[in-house]
Amino acid sequence: MQQANTNIIIRNPFGTMDVPAPDDREVMDYAATTSLAGGAGDVNATTWASIAAPSDPLEGTWASRWNGGADPTIAGDTPERWKEGRAEVRVIGERLYLRFDWDHGRRHGLIDAAREGTRLVGKYINLTNPAIMRPWVGLVVDEARIDGCFPNGRLDFRR
């Protein structure tokens, strides 16, 4: 049996399913009404991860956490609880790709975001359940902190 050549081109550097239309109207509308200050009072300001930063300011290994929704596959989960995991950031031109997991690596997500200075504007897709997609806005506070939010809650990264 011969397999058909599908000529699928994957944009993200992880070889996973791409985030569909990461710059669509829903994303731009959300970004237009969302801002992150990056101040010391932000929920992501307190150090909660201990991953050494590589020489590149953003690429590499990060810790991730999100809240604002209950994962029905995690017993007793609530929207307020943080779901923590590991993440990897890769930069290609003016785009950042943030691949992350939670629930001890059993669930995976991908963010495809355009970089506008320190602001990141893009979309999240749940790679475990691709029907779940949300606009996402981030702020690169420094080489050890990316604050992020989506319409239901937070999706942050630390080292």
mmCIF file with all atom_site columns, N, CA and C in Angstrom, residues 17-20 26 66 68-73 100 102 107-111 123-135 150-152 155:
data_model
loop_
_atom_site.group_PDB
_atom_site.id
_atom_site.type_symbol
_atom_site.label_atom_id
_atom_site.label_alt_id
_atom_site.label_comp_id
_atom_site.label_asym_id
_atom_site.label_entity_id
_atom_site.label_seq_id
_atom_site.pdbx_PDB_ins_code
_atom_site.Cartn_x
_atom_site.Cartn_y
_atom_site.Cartn_z
_atom_site.occupancy
_atom_site.B_iso_or_equiv
_atom_site.pdbx_formal_charge
_atom_site.auth_seq_id
_atom_site.auth_comp_id
_atom_site.auth_asym_id
_atom_site.auth_atom_id
_atom_site.pdbx_PDB_model_num
ATOM 1   N N  . MET A 1 17  ? 0.920   19.372 15.614 1.00 0.00 ? 17  MET A N  1
ATOM 2   C CA . MET A 1 17  ? -0.153  20.088 14.928 1.00 0.00 ? 17  MET A CA 1
ATOM 3   C C  . MET A 1 17  ? 0.040   21.586 15.124 1.00 0.00 ? 17  MET A C  1
ATOM 4   N N  . ASP A 1 18  ? -0.133  22.371 14.063 1.00 0.00 ? 18  ASP A N  1
ATOM 5   C CA . ASP A 1 18  ? -0.030  23.825 14.171 1.00 0.00 ? 18  ASP A CA 1
ATOM 6   C C  . ASP A 1 18  ? -1.259  24.416 14.840 1.00 0.00 ? 18  ASP A C  1
ATOM 7   N N  . VAL A 1 19  ? -1.088  25.582 15.422 1.00 0.00 ? 19  VAL A N  1
ATOM 8   C CA . VAL A 1 19  ? -2.212  26.365 15.933 1.00 0.00 ? 19  VAL A CA 1
ATOM 9   C C  . VAL A 1 19  ? -2.905  26.961 14.707 1.00 0.00 ? 19  VAL A C  1
ATOM 10  N N  . PRO A 1 20  ? -4.173  26.651 14.480 1.00 0.00 ? 20  PRO A N  1
ATOM 11  C CA . PRO A 1 20  ? -4.861  27.214 13.316 1.00 0.00 ? 20  PRO A CA 1
ATOM 12  C C  . PRO A 1 20  ? -5.081  28.723 13.469 1.00 0.00 ? 20  PRO A C  1
ATOM 13  N N  . GLU A 1 26  ? -10.554 36.823 16.271 1.00 0.00 ? 26  GLU A N  1
ATOM 14  C CA . GLU A 1 26  ? -10.783 36.587 17.704 1.00 0.00 ? 26  GLU A CA 1
ATOM 15  C C  . GLU A 1 26  ? -9.534  36.953 18.505 1.00 0.00 ? 26  GLU A C  1
ATOM 16  N N  . TRP A 1 66  ? -1.053  27.094 34.324 1.00 0.00 ? 66  TRP A N  1
ATOM 17  C CA . TRP A 1 66  ? -2.260  27.774 33.855 1.00 0.00 ? 66  TRP A CA 1
ATOM 18  C C  . TRP A 1 66  ? -3.398  27.521 34.824 1.00 0.00 ? 66  TRP A C  1
ATOM 19  N N  . GLY A 1 68  ? -7.922  28.902 35.265 1.00 0.00 ? 68  GLY A N  1
ATOM 20  C CA . GLY A 1 68  ? -9.042  29.509 34.554 1.00 0.00 ? 68  GLY A CA 1
ATOM 21  C C  . GLY A 1 68  ? -9.953  28.506 33.896 1.00 0.00 ? 68  GLY A C  1
ATOM 22  N N  . GLY A 1 69  ? -9.647  27.245 34.072 1.00 0.00 ? 69  GLY A N  1
ATOM 23  C CA . GLY A 1 69  ? -10.489 26.178 33.540 1.00 0.00 ? 69  GLY A CA 1
ATOM 24  C C  . GLY A 1 69  ? -10.196 24.908 34.299 1.00 0.00 ? 69  GLY A C  1
ATOM 25  N N  . ALA A 1 70  ? -11.189 24.064 34.428 1.00 0.00 ? 70  ALA A N  1
ATOM 26  C CA . ALA A 1 70  ? -10.998 22.780 35.106 1.00 0.00 ? 70  ALA A CA 1
ATOM 27  C C  . ALA A 1 70  ? -10.748 21.707 34.045 1.00 0.00 ? 70  ALA A C  1
ATOM 28  N N  . ASP A 1 71  ? -9.685  20.952 34.208 1.00 0.00 ? 71  ASP A N  1
ATOM 29  C CA . ASP A 1 71  ? -9.381  19.839 33.310 1.00 0.00 ? 71  ASP A CA 1
ATOM 30  C C  . ASP A 1 71  ? -10.170 18.631 33.797 1.00 0.00 ? 71  ASP A C  1
ATOM 31  N N  . PRO A 1 72  ? -11.171 18.171 33.041 1.00 0.00 ? 72  PRO A N  1
ATOM 32  C CA . PRO A 1 72  ? -12.019 17.070 33.507 1.00 0.00 ? 72  PRO A CA 1
ATOM 33  C C  . PRO A 1 72  ? -11.285 15.747 33.660 1.00 0.00 ? 72  PRO A C  1
ATOM 34  N N  . THR A 1 73  ? -10.063 15.660 33.120 1.00 0.00 ? 73  THR A N  1
ATOM 35  C CA . THR A 1 73  ? -9.298  14.416 33.256 1.00 0.00 ? 73  THR A CA 1
ATOM 36  C C  . THR A 1 73  ? -8.492  14.368 34.551 1.00 0.00 ? 73  THR A C  1
ATOM 37  N N  . PHE A 1 100 ? 4.027   23.289 25.847 1.00 0.00 ? 100 PHE A N  1
ATOM 38  C CA . PHE A 1 100 ? 4.031   23.026 27.282 1.00 0.00 ? 100 PHE A CA 1
ATOM 39  C C  . PHE A 1 100 ? 3.153   21.827 27.600 1.00 0.00 ? 100 PHE A C  1
ATOM 40  N N  . TRP A 1 102 ? 1.128   19.582 31.146 1.00 0.00 ? 102 TRP A N  1
ATOM 41  C CA . TRP A 1 102 ? 0.631   19.604 32.523 1.00 0.00 ? 102 TRP A CA 1
ATOM 42  C C  . TRP A 1 102 ? 0.139   18.203 32.836 1.00 0.00 ? 102 TRP A C  1
ATOM 43  N N  . ARG A 1 107 ? -0.866  15.834 29.289 1.00 0.00 ? 107 ARG A N  1
ATOM 44  C CA . ARG A 1 107 ? -1.603  16.791 28.462 1.00 0.00 ? 107 ARG A CA 1
ATOM 45  C C  . ARG A 1 107 ? -0.602  17.792 27.879 1.00 0.00 ? 107 ARG A C  1
ATOM 46  N N  . HIS A 1 108 ? -0.885  18.257 26.651 1.00 0.00 ? 108 HIS A N  1
ATOM 47  C CA . HIS A 1 108 ? 0.056   19.135 25.955 1.00 0.00 ? 108 HIS A CA 1
ATOM 48  C C  . HIS A 1 108 ? -0.670  20.281 25.269 1.00 0.00 ? 108 HIS A C  1
ATOM 49  N N  . GLY A 1 109 ? 0.001   21.433 25.201 1.00 0.00 ? 109 GLY A N  1
ATOM 50  C CA . GLY A 1 109 ? -0.534  22.592 24.508 1.00 0.00 ? 109 GLY A CA 1
ATOM 51  C C  . GLY A 1 109 ? 0.556   23.289 23.718 1.00 0.00 ? 109 GLY A C  1
ATOM 52  N N  . LEU A 1 110 ? 0.135   24.129 22.788 1.00 0.00 ? 110 LEU A N  1
ATOM 53  C CA . LEU A 1 110 ? 1.057   24.891 21.961 1.00 0.00 ? 110 LEU A CA 1
ATOM 54  C C  . LEU A 1 110 ? 0.509   26.300 21.774 1.00 0.00 ? 110 LEU A C  1
ATOM 55  N N  . ILE A 1 111 ? 1.381   27.284 21.928 1.00 0.00 ? 111 ILE A N  1
ATOM 56  C CA . ILE A 1 111 ? 1.051   28.680 21.636 1.00 0.00 ? 111 ILE A CA 1
ATOM 57  C C  . ILE A 1 111 ? 1.909   29.121 20.459 1.00 0.00 ? 111 ILE A C  1
ATOM 58  N N  . LYS A 1 123 ? -2.320  32.529 19.691 1.00 0.00 ? 123 LYS A N  1
ATOM 59  C CA . LYS A 1 123 ? -3.393  31.605 20.015 1.00 0.00 ? 123 LYS A CA 1
ATOM 60  C C  . LYS A 1 123 ? -2.823  30.330 20.612 1.00 0.00 ? 123 LYS A C  1
ATOM 61  N N  . TYR A 1 124 ? -3.606  29.755 21.501 1.00 0.00 ? 124 TYR A N  1
ATOM 62  C CA . TYR A 1 124 ? -3.287  28.494 22.169 1.00 0.00 ? 124 TYR A CA 1
ATOM 63  C C  . TYR A 1 124 ? -4.149  27.388 21.578 1.00 0.00 ? 124 TYR A C  1
ATOM 64  N N  . ILE A 1 125 ? -3.555  26.212 21.395 1.00 0.00 ? 125 ILE A N  1
ATOM 65  C CA . ILE A 1 125 ? -4.314  25.014 21.047 1.00 0.00 ? 125 ILE A CA 1
ATOM 66  C C  . ILE A 1 125 ? -3.945  23.916 22.032 1.00 0.00 ? 125 ILE A C  1
ATOM 67  N N  . ASN A 1 126 ? -4.956  23.202 22.507 1.00 0.00 ? 126 ASN A N  1
ATOM 68  C CA . ASN A 1 126 ? -4.754  22.046 23.371 1.00 0.00 ? 126 ASN A CA 1
ATOM 69  C C  . ASN A 1 126 ? -4.446  20.882 22.435 1.00 0.00 ? 126 ASN A C  1
ATOM 70  N N  . LEU A 1 127 ? -3.201  20.432 22.413 1.00 0.00 ? 127 LEU A N  1
ATOM 71  C CA . LEU A 1 127 ? -2.798  19.357 21.497 1.00 0.00 ? 127 LEU A CA 1
ATOM 72  C C  . LEU A 1 127 ? -3.423  18.022 21.880 1.00 0.00 ? 127 LEU A C  1
ATOM 73  N N  . THR A 1 128 ? -3.823  17.871 23.135 1.00 0.00 ? 128 THR A N  1
ATOM 74  C CA . THR A 1 128 ? -4.476  16.643 23.574 1.00 0.00 ? 128 THR A CA 1
ATOM 75  C C  . THR A 1 128 ? -5.935  16.628 23.143 1.00 0.00 ? 128 THR A C  1
ATOM 76  N N  . ASN A 1 129 ? -6.560  17.810 23.095 1.00 0.00 ? 129 ASN A N  1
ATOM 77  C CA . ASN A 1 129 ? -7.950  17.958 22.650 1.00 0.00 ? 129 ASN A CA 1
ATOM 78  C C  . ASN A 1 129 ? -8.007  19.185 21.732 1.00 0.00 ? 129 ASN A C  1
ATOM 79  N N  . PRO A 1 130 ? -7.668  19.033 20.441 1.00 0.00 ? 130 PRO A N  1
ATOM 80  C CA . PRO A 1 130 ? -7.533  20.182 19.532 1.00 0.00 ? 130 PRO A CA 1
ATOM 81  C C  . PRO A 1 130 ? -8.796  21.028 19.340 1.00 0.00 ? 130 PRO A C  1
ATOM 82  N N  . ALA A 1 131 ? -9.937  20.571 19.820 1.00 0.00 ? 131 ALA A N  1
ATOM 83  C CA . ALA A 1 131 ? -11.141 21.398 19.736 1.00 0.00 ? 131 ALA A CA 1
ATOM 84  C C  . ALA A 1 131 ? -11.029 22.610 20.656 1.00 0.00 ? 131 ALA A C  1
ATOM 85  N N  . ILE A 1 132 ? -10.111 22.571 21.623 1.00 0.00 ? 132 ILE A N  1
ATOM 86  C CA . ILE A 1 132 ? -9.941  23.675 22.575 1.00 0.00 ? 132 ILE A CA 1
ATOM 87  C C  . ILE A 1 132 ? -8.853  24.615 22.065 1.00 0.00 ? 132 ILE A C  1
ATOM 88  N N  . MET A 1 133 ? -9.262  25.807 21.659 1.00 0.00 ? 133 MET A N  1
ATOM 89  C CA . MET A 1 133 ? -8.350  26.860 21.188 1.00 0.00 ? 133 MET A CA 1
ATOM 90  C C  . MET A 1 133 ? -8.797  28.178 21.809 1.00 0.00 ? 133 MET A C  1
ATOM 91  N N  . ARG A 1 134 ? -7.840  29.007 22.186 1.00 0.00 ? 134 ARG A N  1
ATOM 92  C CA . ARG A 1 134 ? -8.149  30.291 22.804 1.00 0.00 ? 134 ARG A CA 1
ATOM 93  C C  . ARG A 1 134 ? -7.132  31.343 22.361 1.00 0.00 ? 134 ARG A C  1
ATOM 94  N N  . PRO A 1 135 ? -7.551  32.601 22.241 1.00 0.00 ? 135 PRO A N  1
ATOM 95  C CA . PRO A 1 135 ? -6.580  33.678 22.049 1.00 0.00 ? 135 PRO A CA 1
ATOM 96  C C  . PRO A 1 135 ? -5.684  33.762 23.283 1.00 0.00 ? 135 PRO A C  1
ATOM 97  N N  . PHE A 1 150 ? -5.415  34.334 28.850 1.00 0.00 ? 150 PHE A N  1
ATOM 98  C CA . PHE A 1 150 ? -6.384  34.000 27.824 1.00 0.00 ? 150 PHE A CA 1
ATOM 99  C C  . PHE A 1 150 ? -7.741  34.390 28.386 1.00 0.00 ? 150 PHE A C  1
ATOM 100 N N  . PRO A 1 151 ? -8.815  34.378 27.613 1.00 0.00 ? 151 PRO A N  1
ATOM 101 C CA . PRO A 1 151 ? -10.073 34.928 28.117 1.00 0.00 ? 151 PRO A CA 1
ATOM 102 C C  . PRO A 1 151 ? -10.574 34.344 29.443 1.00 0.00 ? 151 PRO A C  1
ATOM 103 N N  . ASN A 1 152 ? -10.201 33.119 29.786 1.00 0.00 ? 152 ASN A N  1
ATOM 104 C CA . ASN A 1 152 ? -10.699 32.488 31.009 1.00 0.00 ? 152 ASN A CA 1
ATOM 105 C C  . ASN A 1 152 ? -9.742  32.581 32.190 1.00 0.00 ? 152 ASN A C  1
ATOM 106 N N  . LEU A 1 155 ? -1.982  31.891 31.753 1.00 0.00 ? 155 LEU A N  1
ATOM 107 C CA . LEU A 1 155 ? -1.109  30.842 31.234 1.00 0.00 ? 155 LEU A CA 1
ATOM 108 C C  . LEU A 1 155 ? 0.279   31.473 31.211 1.00 0.00 ? 155 LEU A C  1
#
